[in-house]
Amino acid sequence: QVQLQESGPGLVKPSGTLSLTCVVSGGSISSNNWWTWVRQSPGRGLEWIGEIHHTGNTNYNPSLKSRVTISLDRPKNHFSLILTSVTAADTALYYCARGMLGVVALSPPVVWGQGTLVTVSS
Amino acid sequence: DIVMTQSPDSLAVSLGERATINCKSSQSVLYKSDNMIDLSWYQQKPGQPPQLLIYWASTRESGVPDRFSGSGSGTDFTLTINSLQAEDVAVYYCLQSYTTPLTFGGGTKVEIK
């Protein structure tokens, strides 16, 4: 059974870069899936950040697109999130997830990591 | 963006009774080419990530108890919990995956009366 685990710094300075990794175990990141990032905060609720397919194709939230990059690292079996120019509004619990099998694009997240809290503060 | 509006914000239901949660999308989420409805429901308990309950508006995810059911079409959708159990206390969210960005509803908190 596939499991996901987020990791990364819990504190990022304003205007800095948020960088998170999601390690996938019990399955291959090269399988026919979409791999997704979602964040959750009291003020913004659940917010979809974007997704990456095993082929490397990506879909991003237009509101974040200029600041977001999602990438795959096949040898390490993980995928990553980079968010630049962060502000306090980016403070949230960040989740990685695996999408639904067989979905062509824009996949509902099915298997979720436990989440990692990132605070943007000086 | 498609706006997903849930109602009510919270509800209290007696054990064994029915809970009904509504979700309205600002535009249709029916994917015409395969007639699938790109609407999912999630349950989130405190300290846990959301868990997928229902996809394609009415298909129960594997392992989800059959007291959970989804219905609806077009822009109006419903999650029904029949015979509410204590372990069903949670916040429930709808999600549209019809178009980018995917958008969630604001959540409905279900408690025991």
mmCIF file of C-alpha atoms in Angstrom:
data_model
loop_
_atom_site.group_PDB
_atom_site.id
_atom_site.type_symbol
_atom_site.label_atom_id
_atom_site.label_comp_id
_atom_site.label_asym_id
_atom_site.label_seq_id
_atom_site.Cartn_x
_atom_site.Cartn_y
_atom_site.Cartn_z
ATOM 1 C CA GLN A 1 0.000 0.000 0.000
ATOM 2 C CA VAL A 2 1.474 3.309 -1.067
ATOM 3 C CA GLN A 3 2.371 5.787 1.667
ATOM 4 C CA LEU A 4 3.542 9.368 1.398
ATOM 5 C CA GLN A 5 5.598 11.461 3.805
ATOM 6 C CA GLU A 6 6.284 15.181 3.522
ATOM 7 C CA SER A 7 9.485 16.750 4.783
ATOM 8 C CA GLY A 8 11.101 20.143 4.750
ATOM 9 C CA PRO A 9 11.820 23.243 6.848
ATOM 10 C CA GLY A 10 9.018 24.265 9.165
ATOM 11 C CA LEU A 11 10.010 27.932 9.095
ATOM 12 C CA VAL A 12 10.699 30.068 6.053
ATOM 13 C CA LYS A 13 11.511 33.792 6.020
ATOM 14 C CA PRO A 14 9.309 36.223 4.103
ATOM 15 C CA SER A 15 10.442 36.627 0.476
ATOM 16 C CA GLY A 16 12.288 33.331 0.793
ATOM 17 C CA THR A 17 11.701 29.984 -0.917
ATOM 18 C CA LEU A 18 9.635 27.141 0.481
ATOM 19 C CA SER A 19 10.958 23.733 -0.508
ATOM 20 C CA LEU A 20 9.226 20.476 0.414
ATOM 21 C CA THR A 21 9.764 16.848 -0.530
ATOM 22 C CA CYS A 22 7.272 13.994 -0.571
ATOM 23 C CA VAL A 23 8.799 10.537 -0.254
ATOM 24 C CA VAL A 24 6.717 7.760 -1.748
ATOM 25 C CA SER A 25 6.947 4.257 -0.291
ATOM 26 C CA GLY A 26 5.126 1.078 -1.239
ATOM 27 C CA GLY A 27 4.876 2.171 -4.849
ATOM 28 C CA SER A 28 6.799 3.735 -7.699
ATOM 29 C CA ILE A 29 6.629 7.380 -8.569
ATOM 30 C CA SER A 30 6.979 6.277 -12.180
ATOM 31 C CA SER A 31 3.634 4.469 -12.117
ATOM 32 C CA ASN A 32 0.712 5.918 -14.084
ATOM 33 C CA ASN A 33 -0.392 8.446 -11.486
ATOM 34 C CA TRP A 34 -0.707 12.114 -10.797
ATOM 35 C CA TRP A 35 1.164 13.386 -7.740
ATOM 36 C CA THR A 36 -0.393 16.376 -6.023
ATOM 37 C CA TRP A 37 0.271 19.135 -3.508
ATOM 38 C CA VAL A 38 -2.553 20.651 -1.440
ATOM 39 C CA ARG A 39 -2.320 23.109 1.431
ATOM 40 C CA GLN A 40 -4.675 23.974 4.251
ATOM 41 C CA SER A 41 -4.900 27.061 6.410
ATOM 42 C CA PRO A 42 -7.596 28.546 8.644
ATOM 43 C CA GLY A 43 -7.971 31.548 6.389
ATOM 44 C CA ARG A 44 -7.933 29.869 2.966
ATOM 45 C CA GLY A 45 -9.259 26.389 3.752
ATOM 46 C CA LEU A 46 -8.098 23.593 1.468
ATOM 47 C CA GLU A 47 -6.244 24.908 -1.578
ATOM 48 C CA TRP A 48 -5.027 22.826 -4.517
ATOM 49 C CA ILE A 49 -1.489 23.840 -5.495
ATOM 50 C CA GLY A 50 -0.834 21.595 -8.466
ATOM 51 C CA GLU A 51 0.019 18.143 -9.755
ATOM 52 C CA ILE A 52 2.665 16.319 -11.755
ATOM 53 C CA HIS A 53 2.230 13.208 -13.882
ATOM 54 C CA HIS A 54 4.770 10.413 -13.998
ATOM 55 C CA THR A 55 5.592 11.641 -17.502
ATOM 56 C CA GLY A 56 6.560 15.025 -16.080
ATOM 57 C CA ASN A 57 3.486 16.936 -17.266
ATOM 58 C CA THR A 58 2.254 19.462 -14.736
ATOM 59 C CA ASN A 59 -0.889 21.430 -13.905
ATOM 60 C CA TYR A 60 -0.701 24.375 -11.518
ATOM 61 C CA ASN A 61 -3.160 26.608 -9.706
ATOM 62 C CA PRO A 62 -3.146 29.813 -11.808
ATOM 63 C CA SER A 63 -3.073 31.911 -8.643
ATOM 64 C CA LEU A 64 0.292 30.358 -7.728
ATOM 65 C CA LYS A 65 1.641 29.438 -11.131
ATOM 66 C CA SER A 66 4.269 32.178 -11.308
ATOM 67 C CA ARG A 67 5.784 31.019 -8.008
ATOM 68 C CA VAL A 68 5.353 27.226 -8.051
ATOM 69 C CA THR A 69 7.387 24.350 -9.431
ATOM 70 C CA ILE A 70 6.568 20.681 -8.874
ATOM 71 C CA SER A 71 9.143 18.141 -9.964
ATOM 72 C CA LEU A 72 9.900 14.412 -9.837
ATOM 73 C CA ASP A 73 13.046 12.644 -8.665
ATOM 74 C CA ARG A 74 12.679 9.114 -9.990
ATOM 75 C CA PRO A 75 15.891 7.616 -8.520
ATOM 76 C CA LYS A 76 14.884 8.820 -5.047
ATOM 77 C CA ASN A 77 11.203 7.988 -5.605
ATOM 78 C CA HIS A 78 10.018 11.343 -4.420
ATOM 79 C CA PHE A 79 8.486 14.522 -5.767
ATOM 80 C CA SER A 80 9.015 18.080 -4.654
ATOM 81 C CA LEU A 81 7.349 21.440 -4.266
ATOM 82 C CA ILE A 82 9.118 24.765 -4.605
ATOM 83 C CA LEU A 83 7.252 27.993 -3.826
ATOM 84 C CA THR A 84 9.161 31.249 -4.222
ATOM 85 C CA SER A 85 8.674 34.749 -2.820
ATOM 86 C CA VAL A 86 6.648 33.511 0.135
ATOM 87 C CA THR A 87 4.614 35.733 2.435
ATOM 88 C CA ALA A 88 2.673 35.139 5.626
ATOM 89 C CA ALA A 89 -0.276 34.124 3.435
ATOM 90 C CA ASP A 90 1.674 30.994 2.471
ATOM 91 C CA THR A 91 1.696 29.761 6.072
ATOM 92 C CA ALA A 92 -0.198 26.486 5.971
ATOM 93 C CA LEU A 93 -0.226 22.756 6.487
ATOM 94 C CA TYR A 94 1.130 21.299 3.253
ATOM 95 C CA TYR A 95 -0.024 17.879 2.064
ATOM 96 C CA CYS A 96 1.270 15.690 -0.732
ATOM 97 C CA ALA A 97 -1.028 13.113 -2.260
ATOM 98 C CA ARG A 98 -1.375 10.515 -4.977
ATOM 99 C CA GLY A 99 -4.174 10.928 -7.462
ATOM 100 C CA MET A 100 -6.760 8.527 -8.743
ATOM 101 C CA LEU A 101 -5.594 5.767 -11.054
ATOM 102 C CA GLY A 102 -6.485 6.190 -14.693
ATOM 103 C CA VAL A 103 -7.464 9.856 -14.515
ATOM 104 C CA VAL A 104 -6.186 11.751 -17.547
ATOM 105 C CA ALA A 105 -5.611 15.027 -15.682
ATOM 106 C CA LEU A 106 -6.816 17.041 -12.706
ATOM 107 C CA SER A 107 -7.014 14.033 -10.451
ATOM 108 C CA PRO A 108 -8.781 14.060 -7.086
ATOM 109 C CA PRO A 109 -6.241 13.214 -4.381
ATOM 110 C CA VAL A 110 -6.741 9.703 -3.041
ATOM 111 C CA VAL A 111 -3.795 8.782 -0.794
ATOM 112 C CA TRP A 112 -2.536 11.624 1.401
ATOM 113 C CA GLY A 113 0.543 12.216 3.495
ATOM 114 C CA GLN A 114 0.119 13.386 7.087
ATOM 115 C CA GLY A 115 1.055 16.934 6.204
ATOM 116 C CA THR A 116 3.821 19.268 7.282
ATOM 117 C CA LEU A 117 3.314 22.701 8.815
ATOM 118 C CA VAL A 118 5.197 25.548 7.199
ATOM 119 C CA THR A 119 5.262 28.944 8.872
ATOM 120 C CA VAL A 120 6.431 32.048 7.044
ATOM 121 C CA SER A 121 7.905 34.451 9.566
ATOM 122 C CA SER A 122 11.030 36.473 10.192
ATOM 123 C CA ASP B 1 -12.446 29.609 -10.692
ATOM 124 C CA ILE B 2 -15.387 27.335 -9.891
ATOM 125 C CA VAL B 3 -16.716 28.270 -6.463
ATOM 126 C CA MET B 4 -17.931 25.393 -4.308
ATOM 127 C CA THR B 5 -20.458 26.443 -1.675
ATOM 128 C CA GLN B 6 -21.313 24.032 1.102
ATOM 129 C CA SER B 7 -24.260 24.165 3.470
ATOM 130 C CA PRO B 8 -24.765 24.128 6.320
ATOM 131 C CA ASP B 9 -21.488 25.211 7.910
ATOM 132 C CA SER B 10 -22.195 22.809 10.743
ATOM 133 C CA LEU B 11 -24.873 20.429 11.906
ATOM 134 C CA ALA B 12 -25.578 18.332 14.965
ATOM 135 C CA VAL B 13 -27.277 14.989 14.459
ATOM 136 C CA SER B 14 -28.338 12.326 16.939
ATOM 137 C CA LEU B 15 -26.629 8.950 16.793
ATOM 138 C CA GLY B 16 -28.425 6.703 14.333
ATOM 139 C CA GLU B 17 -30.055 9.596 12.517
ATOM 140 C CA ARG B 18 -29.323 10.939 9.034
ATOM 141 C CA ALA B 19 -26.961 13.789 8.194
ATOM 142 C CA THR B 20 -27.300 15.630 4.891
ATOM 143 C CA ILE B 21 -24.627 17.951 3.513
ATOM 144 C CA ASN B 22 -25.071 20.065 0.428
ATOM 145 C CA CYS B 23 -22.558 21.350 -2.095
ATOM 146 C CA LYS B 24 -23.295 23.744 -4.932
ATOM 147 C CA SER B 25 -20.870 24.503 -7.751
ATOM 148 C CA SER B 26 -20.886 27.857 -9.550
ATOM 149 C CA GLN B 27 -20.935 26.003 -12.876
ATOM 150 C CA SER B 28 -21.559 22.478 -14.113
ATOM 151 C CA VAL B 29 -18.874 19.902 -13.302
ATOM 152 C CA LEU B 30 -20.184 17.292 -15.725
ATOM 153 C CA TYR B 31 -17.434 16.099 -18.050
ATOM 154 C CA LYS B 32 -19.426 15.696 -21.217
ATOM 155 C CA SER B 33 -17.079 13.423 -23.161
ATOM 156 C CA ASP B 34 -17.501 10.546 -20.719
ATOM 157 C CA ASN B 35 -20.585 11.717 -18.815
ATOM 158 C CA MET B 36 -18.665 11.661 -15.544
ATOM 159 C CA ILE B 37 -19.294 14.168 -12.790
ATOM 160 C CA ASP B 38 -16.026 15.503 -11.455
ATOM 161 C CA LEU B 39 -17.222 15.906 -7.868
ATOM 162 C CA SER B 40 -15.690 14.188 -4.829
ATOM 163 C CA TRP B 41 -16.376 14.153 -1.105
ATOM 164 C CA TYR B 42 -13.787 13.980 1.682
ATOM 165 C CA GLN B 43 -13.916 13.418 5.422
ATOM 166 C CA GLN B 44 -11.342 15.052 7.683
ATOM 167 C CA LYS B 45 -10.978 14.153 11.337
ATOM 168 C CA PRO B 46 -8.907 16.316 13.728
ATOM 169 C CA GLY B 47 -5.181 15.942 13.196
ATOM 170 C CA GLN B 48 -5.630 13.823 10.082
ATOM 171 C CA PRO B 49 -5.479 14.480 6.356
ATOM 172 C CA PRO B 50 -8.682 14.405 4.334
ATOM 173 C CA GLN B 51 -9.893 10.955 3.337
ATOM 174 C CA LEU B 52 -11.661 10.329 0.034
ATOM 175 C CA LEU B 53 -15.189 9.010 0.572
ATOM 176 C CA ILE B 54 -16.990 9.477 -2.737
ATOM 177 C CA TYR B 55 -15.860 10.238 -6.296
ATOM 178 C CA TRP B 56 -17.743 10.860 -9.551
ATOM 179 C CA ALA B 57 -20.470 12.267 -7.280
ATOM 180 C CA SER B 58 -21.819 8.875 -6.217
ATOM 181 C CA THR B 59 -19.115 6.164 -6.345
ATOM 182 C CA ARG B 60 -17.977 5.042 -2.927
ATOM 183 C CA GLU B 61 -14.216 4.655 -2.446
ATOM 184 C CA SER B 62 -13.073 1.161 -1.481
ATOM 185 C CA GLY B 63 -13.486 0.495 2.237
ATOM 186 C CA VAL B 64 -15.938 3.334 2.863
ATOM 187 C CA PRO B 65 -19.014 2.185 4.821
ATOM 188 C CA ASP B 66 -22.208 2.022 2.799
ATOM 189 C CA ARG B 67 -23.960 4.449 5.151
ATOM 190 C CA PHE B 68 -22.130 7.132 3.144
ATOM 191 C CA SER B 69 -23.740 7.999 -0.178
ATOM 192 C CA GLY B 70 -23.437 10.772 -2.727
ATOM 193 C CA SER B 71 -25.963 12.106 -5.187
ATOM 194 C CA GLY B 72 -26.665 15.025 -7.420
ATOM 195 C CA SER B 73 -26.039 16.347 -10.893
ATOM 196 C CA GLY B 74 -25.309 19.560 -12.720
ATOM 197 C CA THR B 75 -24.431 21.988 -9.988
ATOM 198 C CA ASP B 76 -26.132 20.589 -6.868
ATOM 199 C CA PHE B 77 -24.748 17.694 -4.892
ATOM 200 C CA THR B 78 -25.479 15.950 -1.602
ATOM 201 C CA LEU B 79 -23.534 13.758 0.783
ATOM 202 C CA THR B 80 -25.781 11.663 3.014
ATOM 203 C CA ILE B 81 -24.660 9.819 6.096
ATOM 204 C CA ASN B 82 -27.326 7.322 7.097
ATOM 205 C CA SER B 83 -27.427 6.163 10.699
ATOM 206 C CA LEU B 84 -24.715 8.495 11.998
ATOM 207 C CA GLN B 85 -22.030 6.830 14.097
ATOM 208 C CA ALA B 86 -19.760 8.446 16.700
ATOM 209 C CA GLU B 87 -16.754 7.911 14.422
ATOM 210 C CA ASP B 88 -18.396 10.047 11.722
ATOM 211 C CA VAL B 89 -17.736 13.242 13.690
ATOM 212 C CA ALA B 90 -15.558 15.202 11.273
ATOM 213 C CA VAL B 91 -15.466 18.007 8.763
ATOM 214 C CA TYR B 92 -16.674 17.093 5.277
ATOM 215 C CA TYR B 93 -15.518 18.766 2.065
ATOM 216 C CA CYS B 94 -16.593 18.605 -1.538
ATOM 217 C CA LEU B 95 -14.066 19.007 -4.354
ATOM 218 C CA GLN B 96 -14.526 19.724 -8.045
ATOM 219 C CA SER B 97 -11.900 18.333 -10.412
ATOM 220 C CA TYR B 98 -13.627 19.437 -13.613
ATOM 221 C CA THR B 99 -11.253 22.278 -14.348
ATOM 222 C CA THR B 100 -8.169 23.974 -13.017
ATOM 223 C CA PRO B 101 -7.778 25.075 -10.367
ATOM 224 C CA LEU B 102 -9.393 22.225 -8.467
ATOM 225 C CA THR B 103 -11.464 23.846 -5.744
ATOM 226 C CA PHE B 104 -12.800 22.658 -2.416
ATOM 227 C CA GLY B 105 -15.899 23.700 -0.552
ATOM 228 C CA GLY B 106 -15.525 25.485 2.764
ATOM 229 C CA GLY B 107 -16.392 22.412 4.790
ATOM 230 C CA THR B 108 -19.295 21.215 6.936
ATOM 231 C CA LYS B 109 -18.664 20.211 10.525
ATOM 232 C CA VAL B 110 -20.743 17.263 11.705
ATOM 233 C CA GLU B 111 -21.233 16.764 15.434
ATOM 234 C CA ILE B 112 -23.310 14.536 17.668
ATOM 235 C CA LYS B 113 -26.439 16.066 19.157
#
